[in-house]
Tab-separated table of C-alpha atoms and ligand atoms in Angstrom:
chain	number	residue	atom	x	y	z
A	70	UNK	CA	8.534	22.508	-2.506
A	71	UNK	CA	7.359	22.656	1.168
A	72	UNK	CA	7.851	19.396	2.940
A	73	UNK	CA	4.493	17.904	4.048
A	74	UNK	CA	4.147	14.913	6.318
A	75	UNK	CA	3.343	11.884	4.216
A	76	UNK	CA	2.151	9.786	7.126
A	77	UNK	CA	-1.471	8.845	7.236
A	78	UNK	CA	-1.933	7.285	10.652
A	79	UNK	CA	-4.906	5.189	9.693
A	80	UNK	CA	-2.848	3.635	6.832
A	81	UNK	CA	0.088	2.960	9.081
A	82	UNK	CA	-2.087	1.340	11.748
A	83	UNK	CA	-3.342	-1.184	9.121
A	84	UNK	CA	0.208	-2.566	9.146
A	85	UNK	CA	1.254	-2.103	12.793
A	86	UNK	CA	-1.907	-4.034	13.945
A	87	UNK	CA	-0.495	-7.139	12.283
A	88	UNK	CA	3.226	-6.502	13.000
A	89	UNK	CA	3.799	-9.738	14.810
A	90	UNK	CA	2.836	-11.552	11.673
A	91	UNK	CA	5.327	-9.965	9.197
A	92	UNK	CA	7.296	-13.253	9.147
A	93	UNK	CA	4.280	-15.581	9.099
A	94	UNK	CA	3.397	-15.868	5.443
A	95	UNK	CA	0.637	-18.325	6.228
A	96	UNK	CA	-1.220	-15.788	8.390
A	97	UNK	CA	-4.350	-14.131	7.033
A	98	UNK	CA	-2.905	-10.575	7.335
A	99	UNK	CA	-1.943	-10.270	3.707
A	100	UNK	CA	1.813	-10.495	4.289
A	101	UNK	CA	1.854	-13.801	2.457
A	102	UNK	CA	1.444	-12.013	-0.890
A	103	UNK	CA	4.484	-9.739	-0.147
A	104	UNK	CA	6.548	-12.828	0.609
A	105	UNK	CA	5.408	-14.382	-2.673
A	106	UNK	CA	6.208	-11.266	-4.664
A	107	UNK	CA	9.567	-10.716	-3.064
A	108	UNK	CA	11.790	-12.991	-5.215
A	109	UNK	CA	10.619	-11.386	-8.459
A	110	UNK	CA	11.034	-7.846	-6.921
A	111	UNK	CA	14.594	-8.714	-5.907
A	112	UNK	CA	15.370	-10.214	-9.341
A	113	UNK	CA	14.171	-6.944	-10.880
A	114	UNK	CA	16.266	-4.808	-8.529
A	115	UNK	CA	19.313	-6.920	-9.111
A	116	UNK	CA	19.092	-6.777	-12.927
A	117	UNK	CA	18.247	-3.027	-13.048
A	118	UNK	CA	21.000	-2.220	-10.575
A	119	UNK	CA	23.524	-4.081	-12.684
A	120	UNK	CA	22.353	-1.975	-15.667
A	121	UNK	CA	22.124	1.461	-14.008
A	122	UNK	CA	24.292	1.778	-10.907
A	123	UNK	CA	27.232	4.088	-12.003
A	124	UNK	CA	29.128	4.267	-8.687
A	125	UNK	CA	31.228	1.172	-9.567
A	126	UNK	CA	30.715	-1.557	-12.140
A	127	UNK	CA	28.792	-4.530	-10.845
A	128	UNK	CA	29.910	-8.028	-11.758
A	129	UNK	CA	26.684	-9.661	-13.065
A	130	UNK	CA	27.947	-13.042	-11.825
A	131	UNK	CA	28.627	-11.850	-8.298
A	132	UNK	CA	26.465	-13.446	-5.560
A	133	UNK	CA	26.624	-10.048	-3.849
A	134	UNK	CA	25.933	-7.535	-6.677
A	135	UNK	CA	24.882	-4.767	-4.231
A	136	UNK	CA	28.070	-4.982	-2.118
A	137	UNK	CA	29.393	-1.612	-1.098
A	138	UNK	CA	26.070	0.156	-1.939
A	139	UNK	CA	24.013	2.056	0.673
A	140	UNK	CA	20.376	1.058	0.140
A	141	UNK	CA	17.395	2.747	1.779
A	142	UNK	CA	14.079	0.722	2.089
A	143	UNK	CA	11.368	3.316	2.727
A	144	UNK	CA	8.259	1.786	4.318
A	145	UNK	CA	10.208	-1.390	5.109
A	146	UNK	CA	7.382	-2.989	7.180
A	147	UNK	CA	8.921	-6.049	8.809
A	148	UNK	CA	11.941	-6.044	6.570
A	149	UNK	CA	10.918	-8.620	3.898
A	150	UNK	CA	12.742	-6.675	1.139
A	151	UNK	CA	15.476	-5.268	3.372
A	152	UNK	CA	16.632	-8.772	4.393
A	153	UNK	CA	16.711	-10.020	0.827
A	154	UNK	CA	18.758	-7.015	-0.320
A	155	UNK	CA	21.201	-7.535	2.558
A	156	UNK	CA	21.669	-11.136	1.315
A	157	UNK	CA	22.897	-9.802	-2.032
A	158	UNK	CA	25.334	-7.587	-0.323
A	159	UNK	CA	23.559	-4.239	0.274
A	160	UNK	CA	24.226	-2.071	3.385
A	161	UNK	CA	20.525	-1.633	4.314
A	162	UNK	CA	18.725	1.132	6.208
A	163	UNK	CA	14.993	0.452	6.597
A	164	UNK	CA	12.596	3.177	7.764
A	165	UNK	CA	8.941	2.860	8.625
A	166	UNK	CA	6.626	5.191	10.628
A	167	UNK	CA	5.157	2.164	12.436
A	168	UNK	CA	7.180	1.445	15.618
A	169	UNK	CA	5.874	-2.144	15.860
A	170	UNK	CA	6.976	-2.730	12.275
A	171	UNK	CA	10.513	-1.473	12.988
A	172	UNK	CA	10.684	-3.687	16.135
A	173	UNK	CA	9.540	-6.767	14.174
A	174	UNK	CA	12.064	-6.065	11.431
A	175	UNK	CA	14.948	-5.473	13.898
A	176	UNK	CA	14.174	-8.670	15.836
A	177	UNK	CA	13.901	-10.809	12.778
A	178	UNK	CA	17.097	-9.454	11.129
A	179	UNK	CA	19.082	-10.228	14.310
A	180	UNK	CA	18.350	-13.966	13.725
A	181	UNK	CA	20.861	-14.266	10.802
A	182	UNK	CA	24.384	-12.986	10.450
A	183	UNK	CA	23.700	-11.829	6.811
A	184	UNK	CA	20.938	-9.472	7.914
A	185	UNK	CA	22.004	-8.589	11.509
A	186	UNK	CA	23.783	-5.387	10.345
A	187	UNK	CA	20.515	-3.956	8.870
A	188	UNK	CA	19.694	-0.625	10.423
A	189	UNK	CA	16.011	-0.050	11.072
A	190	UNK	CA	14.620	3.335	12.207
A	191	UNK	CA	11.083	4.426	13.083
A	192	UNK	CA	11.175	7.277	10.678
A	193	UNK	CA	10.101	8.615	7.266
A	194	UNK	CA	11.663	9.820	4.042
A	195	UNK	CA	10.979	13.412	5.091
A	196	UNK	CA	12.903	12.894	8.407
A	197	UNK	CA	15.893	11.543	6.624
A	198	UNK	CA	15.870	14.428	4.073
A	199	UNK	CA	15.917	16.830	7.098
A	200	UNK	CA	19.043	14.971	8.275
A	201	UNK	CA	20.731	15.290	4.899
A	202	UNK	CA	21.015	11.486	4.507
A	203	UNK	CA	21.688	10.147	0.942
A	204	UNK	CA	21.869	6.671	-0.529
A	205	UNK	CA	23.036	4.917	-3.699
A	206	UNK	CA	19.723	3.155	-4.075
A	207	UNK	CA	16.299	3.980	-2.657
A	208	UNK	CA	13.394	1.504	-2.672
A	209	UNK	CA	9.746	2.213	-1.866
A	210	UNK	CA	7.861	-0.913	-2.723
A	211	UNK	CA	4.091	-1.087	-2.123
A	212	UNK	CA	4.202	2.170	-0.132
A	213	UNK	CA	3.117	5.115	-2.314
A	214	UNK	CA	-0.505	3.861	-2.344
A	215	UNK	CA	-0.610	4.245	1.516
A	216	UNK	CA	0.880	7.747	1.925
A	217	UNK	CA	-0.481	11.233	2.054
A	218	UNK	CA	0.877	14.042	-0.185
A	219	UNK	CA	2.162	11.806	-2.955
A	220	UNK	CA	4.146	14.609	-4.837
A	221	UNK	CA	5.924	15.493	-1.600
A	222	UNK	CA	6.665	11.764	-0.918
A	223	UNK	CA	8.159	11.386	-4.405
A	224	UNK	CA	10.262	14.582	-4.116
A	225	UNK	CA	11.639	13.283	-0.867
A	226	UNK	CA	12.586	9.933	-2.274
A	227	UNK	CA	14.483	11.669	-5.073
A	228	UNK	CA	16.206	13.967	-2.645
A	229	UNK	CA	17.557	11.005	-0.697
A	230	UNK	CA	19.440	9.797	-3.755
A	231	UNK	CA	23.113	10.522	-4.570
A	232	UNK	CA	23.587	11.968	-8.044
A	233	UNK	CA	23.130	9.012	-10.493
A	234	UNK	CA	21.397	7.111	-7.639
A	235	UNK	CA	18.837	4.521	-8.553
A	236	UNK	CA	15.198	4.516	-7.378
A	237	UNK	CA	12.850	1.545	-7.282
A	238	UNK	CA	9.149	1.946	-6.680
A	239	UNK	CA	6.303	-0.637	-6.947
A	240	UNK	CA	2.625	0.004	-6.628
A	241	UNK	CA	-0.723	-0.710	-8.104
A	242	UNK	CA	-2.189	0.958	-11.277
A	243	UNK	CA	-5.580	2.727	-11.003
A	244	UNK	CA	-7.530	0.744	-13.623
A	245	UNK	CA	-10.770	-1.223	-13.732
A	246	UNK	CA	-8.677	-4.417	-13.802
A	247	UNK	CA	-6.882	-3.478	-10.533
A	248	UNK	CA	-10.317	-2.875	-8.897
A	249	UNK	CA	-11.483	-6.281	-9.928
A	250	UNK	CA	-8.356	-8.105	-8.952
A	251	UNK	CA	-6.755	-6.317	-5.941
A	252	UNK	CA	-9.984	-5.293	-4.215
A	253	UNK	CA	-12.893	-7.434	-5.284
A	254	UNK	CA	-11.037	-10.686	-5.712
A	255	UNK	CA	-8.023	-10.383	-3.364
A	256	UNK	CA	-9.730	-8.591	-0.479
A	257	UNK	CA	-13.412	-9.626	-0.665
A	258	UNK	CA	-13.588	-12.960	-2.398
A	259	UNK	CA	-10.262	-14.786	-1.743
A	260	UNK	CA	-9.522	-12.859	1.572
A	261	UNK	CA	-5.793	-12.984	0.792
A	262	UNK	CA	-5.505	-9.561	2.446
A	263	UNK	CA	-7.970	-7.959	4.902
A	264	UNK	CA	-10.832	-6.051	3.290
A	265	UNK	CA	-9.988	-2.231	3.425
A	266	UNK	CA	-6.255	-2.823	3.000
A	267	UNK	CA	-6.379	-0.829	-0.254
A	268	UNK	CA	-8.116	2.353	-1.464
A	269	UNK	CA	-8.580	2.200	-5.246
A	270	UNK	CA	-8.560	6.028	-5.371
A	271	UNK	CA	-5.073	6.044	-3.886
A	272	UNK	CA	-3.685	3.906	-6.701
A	273	UNK	CA	-1.450	5.691	-9.147
A	274	UNK	CA	-1.339	5.237	-12.952
A	275	UNK	CA	2.012	4.614	-14.596
A	276	UNK	CA	2.044	7.889	-16.531
A	277	UNK	CA	1.175	9.811	-13.410
A	278	UNK	CA	4.075	8.297	-11.440
A	279	UNK	CA	6.440	8.729	-14.386
A	280	UNK	CA	5.457	12.379	-14.739
A	281	UNK	CA	5.886	13.096	-11.035
A	282	UNK	CA	9.390	11.472	-11.152
A	283	UNK	CA	10.398	13.454	-14.226
A	284	UNK	CA	9.299	16.712	-12.562
A	285	UNK	CA	11.884	15.879	-9.928
A	286	UNK	CA	14.740	15.375	-12.433
A	287	UNK	CA	14.531	11.543	-12.662
A	288	UNK	CA	14.862	9.465	-15.857
A	289	UNK	CA	12.549	6.481	-15.841
A	290	UNK	CA	14.298	3.608	-17.492
A	291	UNK	CA	11.733	0.793	-17.147
A	292	UNK	CA	8.205	0.114	-15.989
A	293	UNK	CA	7.320	-3.572	-15.788
A	294	UNK	CA	4.176	-5.296	-14.791
A	295	UNK	CA	4.259	-8.012	-12.113
A	296	UNK	CA	1.844	-10.577	-13.362
A	297	UNK	CA	0.648	-14.056	-12.515
A	298	UNK	CA	-1.303	-15.463	-9.666
A	299	UNK	CA	-0.524	-16.717	-6.223
A	300	UNK	CA	-1.928	-20.265	-6.718
A	301	UNK	CA	-0.867	-21.678	-10.080
A	302	UNK	CA	1.793	-19.869	-12.133
A	303	UNK	CA	3.567	-17.685	-9.500
A	304	UNK	CA	4.748	-14.285	-10.534
A	305	UNK	CA	6.774	-12.972	-13.455
A	306	UNK	CA	7.700	-9.593	-15.018
A	307	UNK	CA	5.939	-8.304	-18.081
A	308	UNK	CA	6.637	-5.292	-20.258
A	309	UNK	CA	3.120	-5.295	-21.686
A	310	UNK	CA	0.854	-5.852	-18.653
A	311	UNK	CA	1.283	-2.970	-16.295
A	312	UNK	CA	-2.465	-2.658	-15.684
A	313	UNK	CA	-2.430	-3.976	-12.046
A	314	UNK	CA	0.875	-4.403	-10.136
A	315	UNK	CA	3.946	-2.733	-11.504
A	316	UNK	CA	7.561	-1.902	-10.586
A	317	UNK	CA	9.777	0.786	-12.024
A	318	UNK	CA	13.429	1.843	-12.087
A	319	UNK	CA	14.525	5.456	-12.420
A	320	UNK	CA	17.824	7.299	-11.970
A	321	UNK	CA	18.674	10.752	-10.771
A	322	UNK	CA	20.145	12.957	-13.570
B	1494	LIG	C1	2.206	-2.778	1.978
B	1494	LIG	S1	3.361	-2.448	3.255
B	1494	LIG	C2	4.872	-2.696	2.294
B	1494	LIG	C3	6.048	-3.125	3.134
B	1494	LIG	C4	7.334	-3.354	2.405
B	1494	LIG	N1	7.741	-2.145	1.589
B	1494	LIG	C5	7.260	-4.525	1.427
B	1494	LIG	O1	6.894	-4.302	0.277
B	1494	LIG	O2	7.476	-5.654	1.835
B	1494	LIG	C6	3.336	-0.649	3.390
B	1494	LIG	C7	4.298	-0.118	4.401
B	1494	LIG	O3	4.438	1.316	4.256
B	1494	LIG	C8	4.506	1.934	5.511
B	1494	LIG	N2	4.125	3.298	5.345
B	1494	LIG	C9	2.881	3.876	5.356
B	1494	LIG	N3	2.979	5.172	5.220
B	1494	LIG	C10	4.327	5.519	5.123
B	1494	LIG	C11	5.027	6.739	4.926
B	1494	LIG	N4	4.375	7.859	4.800
B	1494	LIG	N5	6.330	6.651	4.779
B	1494	LIG	C12	6.977	5.529	4.878
B	1494	LIG	N6	6.353	4.288	5.045
B	1494	LIG	C13	5.040	4.318	5.157
B	1494	LIG	C14	3.545	1.105	6.395
B	1494	LIG	O4	3.774	1.256	7.719
B	1494	LIG	C15	3.802	-0.347	5.904
B	1494	LIG	O5	4.861	-0.975	6.604
């Protein structure tokens, strides 16, 4: 497949505009929701990595289960996920096309010895493919709904994996429920993220994403919904409710 740029400048600028707020969960930029979702995302990555990483057996009791693994965080923003993965042992590279995001991530990571080794680059998956970089784990959380040329983006993520490498993606399903919650309620009524952050037409249904991954030689092991609410119950994983936010794990054959 020809490599297309996946960068939509208008989408990236939605995030660079608020780059100085990546580590201010109380700000009204929407970043608070990502901070809230992060522990459940990391729990998922940890559990699925223990089940599916083949490079070396992972001790489930280890406080650093990702130790020795090269992990790429595509669309890392200010490094919310990257930092959490470094804390469980990963050797993290984060890439983002937004220069201001990369600067925010770098500056924040330097504040703690556990994250100071994180490598952040103003770049994209397609650039890293061109440089023949490969990783044991690739993560693209809450990114695919902001890119152009989704099939090309997915192909590039899979090319960045070592054989048997593990891919994690999270995004939003294109359903009536996701319109009501993530756009009407979250953007327009509760104002938890700025109106216009999401475009419902760019959301991707679970079977569409699974199909695209399978076309690229991936085996999808699990798709779980991330359900709950920011005010009362917090967030949890659900095998049944994938109609709004979901996260998946796939490996390269
Ligand atoms: C909703 S934020 C998610 C940030 C981070 N992944 C997280 O979940 O905490 C989306 C991020 O994707 C980045 N992005 C947008 N288009 C991209 C592309 N084509 N390739 C890589 N990253 C992209 C944006 O700059 C932004 O930082």
